[in-house]
XYZ file of C-alpha atoms in Angstrom:
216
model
C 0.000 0.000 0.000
C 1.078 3.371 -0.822
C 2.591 6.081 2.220
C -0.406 8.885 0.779
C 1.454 11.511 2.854
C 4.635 10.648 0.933
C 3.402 10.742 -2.513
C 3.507 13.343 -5.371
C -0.156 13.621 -5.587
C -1.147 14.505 -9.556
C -3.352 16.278 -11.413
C -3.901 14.908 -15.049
C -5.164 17.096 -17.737
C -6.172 15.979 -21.190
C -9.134 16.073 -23.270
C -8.946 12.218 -24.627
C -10.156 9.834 -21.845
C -7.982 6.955 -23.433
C -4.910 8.988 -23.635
C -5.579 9.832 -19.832
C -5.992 6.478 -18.814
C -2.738 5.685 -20.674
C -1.052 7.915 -18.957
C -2.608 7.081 -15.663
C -1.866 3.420 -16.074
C 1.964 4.613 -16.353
C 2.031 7.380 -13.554
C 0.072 4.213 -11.118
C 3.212 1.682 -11.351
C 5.574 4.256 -9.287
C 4.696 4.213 -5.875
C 5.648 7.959 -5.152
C 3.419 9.070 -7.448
C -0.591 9.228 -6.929
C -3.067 10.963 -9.628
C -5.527 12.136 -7.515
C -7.160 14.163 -9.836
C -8.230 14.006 -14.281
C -9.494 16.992 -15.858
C -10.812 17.039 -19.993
C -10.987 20.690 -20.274
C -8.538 23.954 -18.840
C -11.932 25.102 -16.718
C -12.123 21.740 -14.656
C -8.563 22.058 -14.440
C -8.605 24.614 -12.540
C -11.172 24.056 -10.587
C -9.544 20.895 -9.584
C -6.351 22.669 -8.632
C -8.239 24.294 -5.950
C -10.390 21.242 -4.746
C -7.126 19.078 -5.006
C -4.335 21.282 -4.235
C -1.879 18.477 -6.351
C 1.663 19.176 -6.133
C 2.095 18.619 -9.563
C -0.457 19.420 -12.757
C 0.129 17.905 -15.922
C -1.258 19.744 -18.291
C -1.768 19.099 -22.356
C -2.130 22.838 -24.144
C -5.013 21.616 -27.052
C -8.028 21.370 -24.648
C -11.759 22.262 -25.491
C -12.858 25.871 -23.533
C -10.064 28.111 -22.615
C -7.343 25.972 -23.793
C -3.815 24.777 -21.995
C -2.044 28.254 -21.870
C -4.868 29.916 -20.361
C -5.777 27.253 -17.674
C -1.663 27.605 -16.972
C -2.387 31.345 -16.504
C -5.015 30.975 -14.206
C -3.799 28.358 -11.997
C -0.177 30.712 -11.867
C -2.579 33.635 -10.828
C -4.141 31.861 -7.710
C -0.952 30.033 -6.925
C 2.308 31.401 -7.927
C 4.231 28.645 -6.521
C 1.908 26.069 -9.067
C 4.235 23.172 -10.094
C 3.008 22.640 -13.907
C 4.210 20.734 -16.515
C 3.349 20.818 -20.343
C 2.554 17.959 -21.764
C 1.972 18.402 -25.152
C 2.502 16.942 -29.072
C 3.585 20.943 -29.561
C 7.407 20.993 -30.065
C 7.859 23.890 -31.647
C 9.718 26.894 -29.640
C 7.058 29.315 -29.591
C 4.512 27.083 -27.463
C 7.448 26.262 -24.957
C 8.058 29.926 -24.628
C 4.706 30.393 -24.140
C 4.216 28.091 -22.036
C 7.284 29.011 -19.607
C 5.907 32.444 -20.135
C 1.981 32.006 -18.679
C 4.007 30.054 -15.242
C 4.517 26.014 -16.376
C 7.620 24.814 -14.690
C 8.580 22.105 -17.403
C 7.491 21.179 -20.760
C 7.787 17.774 -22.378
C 7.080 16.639 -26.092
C 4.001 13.617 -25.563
C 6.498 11.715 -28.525
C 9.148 11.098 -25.641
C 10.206 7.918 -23.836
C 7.557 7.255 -20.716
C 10.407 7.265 -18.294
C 11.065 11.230 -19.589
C 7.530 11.591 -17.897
C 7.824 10.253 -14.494
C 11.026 11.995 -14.463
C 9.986 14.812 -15.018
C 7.257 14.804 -12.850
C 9.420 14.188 -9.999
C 12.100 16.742 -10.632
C 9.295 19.676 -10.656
C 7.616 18.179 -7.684
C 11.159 18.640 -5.984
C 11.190 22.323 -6.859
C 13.334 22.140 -9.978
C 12.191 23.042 -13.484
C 12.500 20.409 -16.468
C 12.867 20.827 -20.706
C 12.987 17.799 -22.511
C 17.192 17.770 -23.751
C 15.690 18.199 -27.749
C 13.513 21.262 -27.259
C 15.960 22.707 -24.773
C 18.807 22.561 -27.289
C 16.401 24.447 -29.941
C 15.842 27.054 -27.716
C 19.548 27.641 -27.102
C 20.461 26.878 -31.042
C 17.934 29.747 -31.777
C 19.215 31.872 -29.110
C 22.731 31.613 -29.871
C 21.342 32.323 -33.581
C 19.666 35.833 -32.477
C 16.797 33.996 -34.058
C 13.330 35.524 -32.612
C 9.896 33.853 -33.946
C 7.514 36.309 -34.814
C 5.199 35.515 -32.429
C 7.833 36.038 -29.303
C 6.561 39.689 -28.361
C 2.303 37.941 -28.297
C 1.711 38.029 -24.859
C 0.229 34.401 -23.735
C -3.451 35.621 -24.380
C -2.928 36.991 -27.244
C -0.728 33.995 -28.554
C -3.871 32.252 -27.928
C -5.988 33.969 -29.779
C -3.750 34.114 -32.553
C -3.914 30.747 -32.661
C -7.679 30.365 -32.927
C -7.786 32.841 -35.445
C -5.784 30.807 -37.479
C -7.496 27.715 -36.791
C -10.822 29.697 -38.504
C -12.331 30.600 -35.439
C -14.473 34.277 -35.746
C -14.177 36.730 -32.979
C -17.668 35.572 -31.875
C -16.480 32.342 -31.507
C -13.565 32.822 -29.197
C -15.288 35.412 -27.217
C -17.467 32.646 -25.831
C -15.196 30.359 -25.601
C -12.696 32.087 -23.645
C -15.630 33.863 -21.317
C -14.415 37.296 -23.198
C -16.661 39.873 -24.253
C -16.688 40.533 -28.418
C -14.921 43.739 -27.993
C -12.207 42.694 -26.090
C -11.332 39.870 -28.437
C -11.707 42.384 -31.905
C -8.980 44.774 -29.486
C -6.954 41.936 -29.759
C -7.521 40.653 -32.997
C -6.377 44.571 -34.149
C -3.321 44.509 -31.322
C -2.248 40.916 -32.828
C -2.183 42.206 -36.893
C -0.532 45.212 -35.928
C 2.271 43.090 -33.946
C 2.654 40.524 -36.783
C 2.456 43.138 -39.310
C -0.711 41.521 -41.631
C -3.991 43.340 -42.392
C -6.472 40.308 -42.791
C -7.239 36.950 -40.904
C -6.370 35.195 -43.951
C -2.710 36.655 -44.013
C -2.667 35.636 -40.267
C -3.281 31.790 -40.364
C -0.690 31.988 -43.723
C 1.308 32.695 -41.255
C 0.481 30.399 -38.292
C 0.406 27.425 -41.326
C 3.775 28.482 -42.847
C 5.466 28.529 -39.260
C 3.475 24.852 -38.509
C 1.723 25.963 -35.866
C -1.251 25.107 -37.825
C -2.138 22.552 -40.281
C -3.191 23.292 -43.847
C-alpha cells in the first residue's frame, strides 16, 4: 500500500479519456506518485487545482474551452508557486516559450520515452524546473542564432488567440469560448495584426500554417 502523505499527488489534464488512462496506467506503477485528480478541459482544471491542491499538474495545451495556456495562466494567478508541466505533441519553440511564459515549470514533447515523464514529474515536484534535452537545445540553437519567432513579443493571451484565429475561429467564436466579451477579443484581434504586421485573418493563419503551428 502506498505512504499517501509521501506521494507526489497529480493532477492529469487531457481532453482524450484513453490517452488519460494511458497515462494514468503509467504514472500508477511508481509508488511515489498518486493521480488524484483528471481533468478534460482547462476550466475543470482549474477548478480541480483548488479542490485538489496536487503538487504537480500535468497539463496538455489543445483542450476544449479556454485551452492549456490559459488554464496555466489561471492556476499561476491563484498560486504562484503552481508546479506545472506541459505535456503536449507541440514541439515547436514558440509554445514552450509560451508556455514558460503564462508560469509552467517544465514542458515535455508527448512523442518522448515514458520514463522522460515520471522523471519529469518528480524533478518539478522537488522544486526544480525540467525541458525535454531536444527542445531545450532548440531554444539555445535559436538563441545563440539571435533567431526571434515572430510571435515572441504575443503576450500568452494573445498567442492564444492568434492561434484560434488561425485555426478559422471568428471573434464571436472565441469570445465565448474564452468567457471574453466581443470587444475585447476584436482589441486583440487589431493589437495581434498590428504586432505581426498583416492586415487580414487570412494573411494571419498563412502565417500560423507556414510557421506549422497550424495545419493546412
Amino acid at each position: 500500500m502506498r505512504n499517501k502523505k509521501n506521494c507526489i499527488k497529480v493532477l492529469l489534464v487531457d481532453d482524450h479519456a484513453v490517452v488519460r488512462e494511458g497515462y494514468k496506467n503509467l504514472l500508477d506503477n511508481y509508488p511515489d506518485i498518486e493521480i488524484v485528480a483528471e481533468a478534460p478541459s482547462g476550466e475543470i482544471a482549474c477548478k480541480h487545482y483548488v479542490d485538489y491542491q496536487p503538487d504537480v499538474v500535468i497539463m496538455d495545451l489543445s483542450l476544449p474551452g479556454i485551452g492549456g495556456l490559459e488554464a496555466i495562466r489561471r492556476i499561476v494567478a491563484r498560486d504562484p508557486d503552481a508546479k506545472i508541466l506541459v505535456f503536449s505533441m507541440h514541439e515547436d519553440t514558440v509554445f514552450v516559450e509560451q508556455a514558460l511564459q503564462a508560469g509552467a515549470r517544465g514542458y515535455i514533447s508527448k512523442s518522448t520515452a515514458a520514463n522522460d515523464l515520471v522523471e519529469a514529474v518528480q524533478e518539478i515536484a522537488n522544486g526544480h524546473d525540467h525541458l525535454d534535452p531536444e527542445i531545450a537545445q532548440k531554444l539555445a540553437i535559436q538563441k545563440t542564432r539571435g533567431r526571434h519567432s515572430p510571435f515572441t513579443n504575443l503576450s500568452t493571451r494573445e498567442f492564444e488567440i492568434f492561434c484560434l484565429l488561425a485555426e478559422g475561429a471568428n471573434v464571436a467564436t472565441i469570445a465565448e469560448r474564452l468567457s471574453l466579451s466581443y470587444k475585447t477579443v476584436a482589441n486583440y484581434s487589431t493589437q495581434i495584426k498590428n504586432k505581426l504586421e498583416v492586415k487580414t485573418t487570412a494573411e494571419l493563419a498563412r502565417l500560423a500554417i507556414r510557421h506549422g503551428l497550424v495545419e493546412a
